[in-house]
Amino acid sequence: MKLRIAGVEKDSVVDGAGIRYVIFAQGCPHRCPGCHNPQTHDPSGGELVALDTLLADICRQKHIKGVTFSGGEPFLQAQALASLGRELKHKGYDIVTYTGYLFEDLLDLSRSRPDILALLKVTDWLIDGPYILEQKTFNLPYRGSANQRVIDLRQFE
């Protein structure tokens, strides 16, 4: 199975707790004005990478605590990210997933898209909501705008 990505960051300290490996999924329907990663919007951009290749690269990073799925919109490739997330969880990594959707909307969508529910199930913390330029902030950890929420999904296990 492959994942279309815009790139990776192997040692981020701003995309969740601890030092993290970040995968920037390619493709985003939200196109939020002021987006930090507009190069990720085109769903045909980026590159296709085998999940095994990503998993091997992540496991070579000895100092990371967890993995962050960012974008783009990770839920556009929910099946592939859920599969990768299951492997990462077995190896002891925690998962942060960013999304421009609201958690409640993802739950509604998951009724007809089991891949969305699968990605939610491997996610420990969900950062939800679109980026809103007028609510831009540097004061909230892991978020770009004040409307975005950090939701601990471990409480729903």
PDB file of C-alpha atoms in Angstrom:
ATOM      1  CA  MET A   1       0.000   0.000   0.000  1.00  0.00           C
ATOM      2  CA  LYS A   2       1.228   3.507  -0.808  1.00  0.00           C
ATOM      3  CA  LEU A   3       0.631   6.969   0.558  1.00  0.00           C
ATOM      4  CA  ARG A   4       0.856  10.233  -1.404  1.00  0.00           C
ATOM      5  CA  ILE A   5       2.913  12.650   0.680  1.00  0.00           C
ATOM      6  CA  ALA A   6       4.228  16.182   0.363  1.00  0.00           C
ATOM      7  CA  GLY A   7       7.169  15.319   2.599  1.00  0.00           C
ATOM      8  CA  VAL A   8       8.315  14.375   6.073  1.00  0.00           C
ATOM      9  CA  GLU A   9       9.974  16.110   9.029  1.00  0.00           C
ATOM     10  CA  LYS A  10      12.099  13.696  11.037  1.00  0.00           C
ATOM     11  CA  ASP A  11      12.497  15.663  14.266  1.00  0.00           C
ATOM     12  CA  SER A  12       9.701  18.149  14.870  1.00  0.00           C
ATOM     13  CA  VAL A  13       9.035  19.615  18.320  1.00  0.00           C
ATOM     14  CA  VAL A  14       5.982  21.692  17.336  1.00  0.00           C
ATOM     15  CA  ASP A  15       3.552  19.079  15.958  1.00  0.00           C
ATOM     16  CA  GLY A  16       2.672  17.310  19.221  1.00  0.00           C
ATOM     17  CA  ALA A  17       4.351  16.344  22.481  1.00  0.00           C
ATOM     18  CA  GLY A  18       7.995  15.310  22.362  1.00  0.00           C
ATOM     19  CA  ILE A  19      10.188  14.851  19.336  1.00  0.00           C
ATOM     20  CA  ARG A  20       8.047  13.640  16.475  1.00  0.00           C
ATOM     21  CA  TYR A  21       8.282  12.259  12.968  1.00  0.00           C
ATOM     22  CA  VAL A  22       5.770  14.192  10.844  1.00  0.00           C
ATOM     23  CA  ILE A  23       4.211  12.919   7.627  1.00  0.00           C
ATOM     24  CA  PHE A  24       2.639  15.647   5.493  1.00  0.00           C
ATOM     25  CA  ALA A  25      -0.142  13.999   3.487  1.00  0.00           C
ATOM     26  CA  GLN A  26      -0.691  15.377  -0.008  1.00  0.00           C
ATOM     27  CA  GLY A  27      -4.099  16.750  -1.011  1.00  0.00           C
ATOM     28  CA  CYS A  28      -6.484  19.011   0.869  1.00  0.00           C
ATOM     29  CA  PRO A  29     -10.074  20.051   0.061  1.00  0.00           C
ATOM     30  CA  HIS A  30     -10.193  22.777   2.720  1.00  0.00           C
ATOM     31  CA  ARG A  31      -7.745  25.264   1.163  1.00  0.00           C
ATOM     32  CA  CYS A  32      -7.853  27.516   4.229  1.00  0.00           C
ATOM     33  CA  PRO A  33      -6.737  31.109   3.515  1.00  0.00           C
ATOM     34  CA  GLY A  34      -3.301  31.622   5.105  1.00  0.00           C
ATOM     35  CA  CYS A  35      -2.588  27.858   5.198  1.00  0.00           C
ATOM     36  CA  HIS A  36       0.924  27.045   6.450  1.00  0.00           C
ATOM     37  CA  ASN A  37       1.320  24.280   3.813  1.00  0.00           C
ATOM     38  CA  PRO A  38      -0.374  25.382   0.547  1.00  0.00           C
ATOM     39  CA  GLN A  39       1.982  23.140  -1.456  1.00  0.00           C
ATOM     40  CA  THR A  40       0.037  20.175  -0.029  1.00  0.00           C
ATOM     41  CA  HIS A  41      -3.345  21.175  -1.541  1.00  0.00           C
ATOM     42  CA  ASP A  42      -3.026  19.518  -4.976  1.00  0.00           C
ATOM     43  CA  PRO A  43      -4.139  15.878  -4.558  1.00  0.00           C
ATOM     44  CA  SER A  44      -1.965  14.810  -7.519  1.00  0.00           C
ATOM     45  CA  GLY A  45       1.178  16.564  -6.246  1.00  0.00           C
ATOM     46  CA  GLY A  46       3.852  15.204  -3.975  1.00  0.00           C
ATOM     47  CA  GLU A  47       5.114  11.659  -4.302  1.00  0.00           C
ATOM     48  CA  LEU A  48       3.846   8.146  -3.726  1.00  0.00           C
ATOM     49  CA  VAL A  49       5.740   6.324  -0.988  1.00  0.00           C
ATOM     50  CA  ALA A  50       5.283   2.717   0.144  1.00  0.00           C
ATOM     51  CA  LEU A  51       4.107   2.372   3.735  1.00  0.00           C
ATOM     52  CA  ASP A  52       6.939  -0.094   4.397  1.00  0.00           C
ATOM     53  CA  THR A  53       9.446   2.561   3.329  1.00  0.00           C
ATOM     54  CA  LEU A  54       7.940   5.124   5.710  1.00  0.00           C
ATOM     55  CA  LEU A  55       7.746   2.616   8.562  1.00  0.00           C
ATOM     56  CA  ALA A  56      11.403   1.651   8.119  1.00  0.00           C
ATOM     57  CA  ASP A  57      12.478   5.299   8.056  1.00  0.00           C
ATOM     58  CA  ILE A  58      10.476   6.066  11.213  1.00  0.00           C
ATOM     59  CA  CYS A  59      11.969   3.079  13.043  1.00  0.00           C
ATOM     60  CA  ARG A  60      15.506   4.272  12.170  1.00  0.00           C
ATOM     61  CA  GLN A  61      14.882   7.511  14.135  1.00  0.00           C
ATOM     62  CA  LYS A  62      15.991   6.508  17.634  1.00  0.00           C
ATOM     63  CA  HIS A  63      14.983   9.671  19.486  1.00  0.00           C
ATOM     64  CA  ILE A  64      11.344  10.167  18.454  1.00  0.00           C
ATOM     65  CA  LYS A  65       8.385   9.702  20.792  1.00  0.00           C
ATOM     66  CA  GLY A  66       5.590   9.658  18.287  1.00  0.00           C
ATOM     67  CA  VAL A  67       4.371  10.257  14.772  1.00  0.00           C
ATOM     68  CA  THR A  68       2.184  13.084  13.519  1.00  0.00           C
ATOM     69  CA  PHE A  69      -0.053  12.858  10.471  1.00  0.00           C
ATOM     70  CA  SER A  70      -0.422  16.362   9.070  1.00  0.00           C
ATOM     71  CA  GLY A  71      -1.070  17.772   5.682  1.00  0.00           C
ATOM     72  CA  GLY A  72      -2.763  18.382   3.509  1.00  0.00           C
ATOM     73  CA  GLU A  73      -5.748  16.530   4.867  1.00  0.00           C
ATOM     74  CA  PRO A  74      -4.801  13.145   6.370  1.00  0.00           C
ATOM     75  CA  PHE A  75      -8.392  11.855   6.221  1.00  0.00           C
ATOM     76  CA  LEU A  76      -8.283  11.928   2.392  1.00  0.00           C
ATOM     77  CA  GLN A  77      -5.946   8.920   2.722  1.00  0.00           C
ATOM     78  CA  ALA A  78      -7.451   7.455   5.851  1.00  0.00           C
ATOM     79  CA  GLN A  79      -7.069   3.795   4.871  1.00  0.00           C
ATOM     80  CA  ALA A  80      -3.332   4.016   4.247  1.00  0.00           C
ATOM     81  CA  LEU A  81      -2.684   6.143   7.342  1.00  0.00           C
ATOM     82  CA  ALA A  82      -4.804   3.852   9.525  1.00  0.00           C
ATOM     83  CA  SER A  83      -2.763   0.879   8.308  1.00  0.00           C
ATOM     84  CA  LEU A  84       0.515   2.677   9.024  1.00  0.00           C
ATOM     85  CA  GLY A  85      -0.867   3.888  12.367  1.00  0.00           C
ATOM     86  CA  ARG A  86      -1.684   0.322  13.474  1.00  0.00           C
ATOM     87  CA  GLU A  87       1.916  -0.744  12.779  1.00  0.00           C
ATOM     88  CA  LEU A  88       3.267   2.290  14.631  1.00  0.00           C
ATOM     89  CA  LYS A  89       1.033   1.652  17.653  1.00  0.00           C
ATOM     90  CA  HIS A  90       2.326  -1.935  17.851  1.00  0.00           C
ATOM     91  CA  LYS A  91       5.840  -0.512  17.995  1.00  0.00           C
ATOM     92  CA  GLY A  92       4.920   1.849  20.854  1.00  0.00           C
ATOM     93  CA  TYR A  93       4.598   5.190  19.096  1.00  0.00           C
ATOM     94  CA  ASP A  94       1.774   7.604  19.882  1.00  0.00           C
ATOM     95  CA  ILE A  95      -0.137   9.223  17.029  1.00  0.00           C
ATOM     96  CA  VAL A  96      -1.261  12.825  16.545  1.00  0.00           C
ATOM     97  CA  THR A  97      -3.508  13.539  13.560  1.00  0.00           C
ATOM     98  CA  TYR A  98      -4.279  17.005  12.254  1.00  0.00           C
ATOM     99  CA  THR A  99      -7.474  17.630  10.281  1.00  0.00           C
ATOM    100  CA  GLY A 100      -9.421  20.533   8.852  1.00  0.00           C
ATOM    101  CA  TYR A 101     -12.628  18.643   9.640  1.00  0.00           C
ATOM    102  CA  LEU A 102     -14.395  18.829  12.980  1.00  0.00           C
ATOM    103  CA  PHE A 103     -14.341  15.652  15.072  1.00  0.00           C
ATOM    104  CA  GLU A 104     -18.140  15.484  15.019  1.00  0.00           C
ATOM    105  CA  ASP A 105     -18.148  15.660  11.199  1.00  0.00           C
ATOM    106  CA  LEU A 106     -15.582  12.849  11.020  1.00  0.00           C
ATOM    107  CA  LEU A 107     -17.797  10.693  13.221  1.00  0.00           C
ATOM    108  CA  ASP A 108     -20.729  11.341  10.857  1.00  0.00           C
ATOM    109  CA  LEU A 109     -18.576  10.552   7.796  1.00  0.00           C
ATOM    110  CA  SER A 110     -17.284   7.365   9.425  1.00  0.00           C
ATOM    111  CA  ARG A 111     -20.771   5.820   9.222  1.00  0.00           C
ATOM    112  CA  SER A 112     -20.245   5.354   5.474  1.00  0.00           C
ATOM    113  CA  ARG A 113     -16.417   5.379   5.481  1.00  0.00           C
ATOM    114  CA  PRO A 114     -14.930   2.746   7.828  1.00  0.00           C
ATOM    115  CA  ASP A 115     -11.428   3.940   6.909  1.00  0.00           C
ATOM    116  CA  ILE A 116     -12.149   7.225   8.691  1.00  0.00           C
ATOM    117  CA  LEU A 117     -13.152   5.387  11.862  1.00  0.00           C
ATOM    118  CA  ALA A 118     -10.030   3.211  11.542  1.00  0.00           C
ATOM    119  CA  LEU A 119      -7.803   6.308  11.430  1.00  0.00           C
ATOM    120  CA  LEU A 120      -9.614   7.821  14.409  1.00  0.00           C
ATOM    121  CA  LYS A 121      -9.066   4.565  16.350  1.00  0.00           C
ATOM    122  CA  VAL A 122      -5.276   4.680  15.940  1.00  0.00           C
ATOM    123  CA  THR A 123      -5.106   8.414  16.752  1.00  0.00           C
ATOM    124  CA  ASP A 124      -4.233   9.384  20.336  1.00  0.00           C
ATOM    125  CA  TRP A 125      -4.717  13.135  19.910  1.00  0.00           C
ATOM    126  CA  LEU A 126      -6.748  14.781  17.182  1.00  0.00           C
ATOM    127  CA  ILE A 127      -6.110  18.441  16.318  1.00  0.00           C
ATOM    128  CA  ASP A 128      -9.332  19.382  14.557  1.00  0.00           C
ATOM    129  CA  GLY A 129     -10.880  22.313  12.753  1.00  0.00           C
ATOM    130  CA  PRO A 130      -9.928  24.455   9.795  1.00  0.00           C
ATOM    131  CA  TYR A 131      -7.187  27.063  10.070  1.00  0.00           C
ATOM    132  CA  ILE A 132      -8.885  30.456  10.396  1.00  0.00           C
ATOM    133  CA  LEU A 133      -6.505  33.293   9.585  1.00  0.00           C
ATOM    134  CA  GLU A 134      -8.491  35.823  11.663  1.00  0.00           C
ATOM    135  CA  GLN A 135      -7.989  33.575  14.717  1.00  0.00           C
ATOM    136  CA  LYS A 136      -4.270  33.000  14.164  1.00  0.00           C
ATOM    137  CA  THR A 137      -2.376  32.500  17.424  1.00  0.00           C
ATOM    138  CA  PHE A 138       1.108  31.639  18.636  1.00  0.00           C
ATOM    139  CA  ASN A 139      -0.110  31.085  22.213  1.00  0.00           C
ATOM    140  CA  LEU A 140      -1.811  27.684  21.940  1.00  0.00           C
ATOM    141  CA  PRO A 141       0.380  24.594  21.776  1.00  0.00           C
ATOM    142  CA  TYR A 142       0.209  22.626  18.512  1.00  0.00           C
ATOM    143  CA  ARG A 143      -2.490  24.835  16.967  1.00  0.00           C
ATOM    144  CA  GLY A 144      -2.395  27.621  14.406  1.00  0.00           C
ATOM    145  CA  SER A 145      -5.756  29.246  15.143  1.00  0.00           C
ATOM    146  CA  ALA A 146      -7.844  29.603  18.296  1.00  0.00           C
ATOM    147  CA  ASN A 147     -10.819  27.620  16.929  1.00  0.00           C
ATOM    148  CA  GLN A 148      -8.784  24.413  16.623  1.00  0.00           C
ATOM    149  CA  ARG A 149      -9.111  21.828  19.399  1.00  0.00           C
ATOM    150  CA  VAL A 150      -6.812  19.191  20.853  1.00  0.00           C
ATOM    151  CA  ILE A 151      -9.015  16.147  21.507  1.00  0.00           C
ATOM    152  CA  ASP A 152      -7.697  13.209  23.515  1.00  0.00           C
ATOM    153  CA  LEU A 153      -9.189  10.244  21.630  1.00  0.00           C
ATOM    154  CA  ARG A 154      -7.743   7.741  24.122  1.00  0.00           C
ATOM    155  CA  GLN A 155     -10.747   8.520  26.342  1.00  0.00           C
ATOM    156  CA  PHE A 156     -13.039   6.826  23.764  1.00  0.00           C
ATOM    157  CA  GLU A 157     -11.176   3.481  23.718  1.00  0.00           C
TER     158      GLU A 157
END
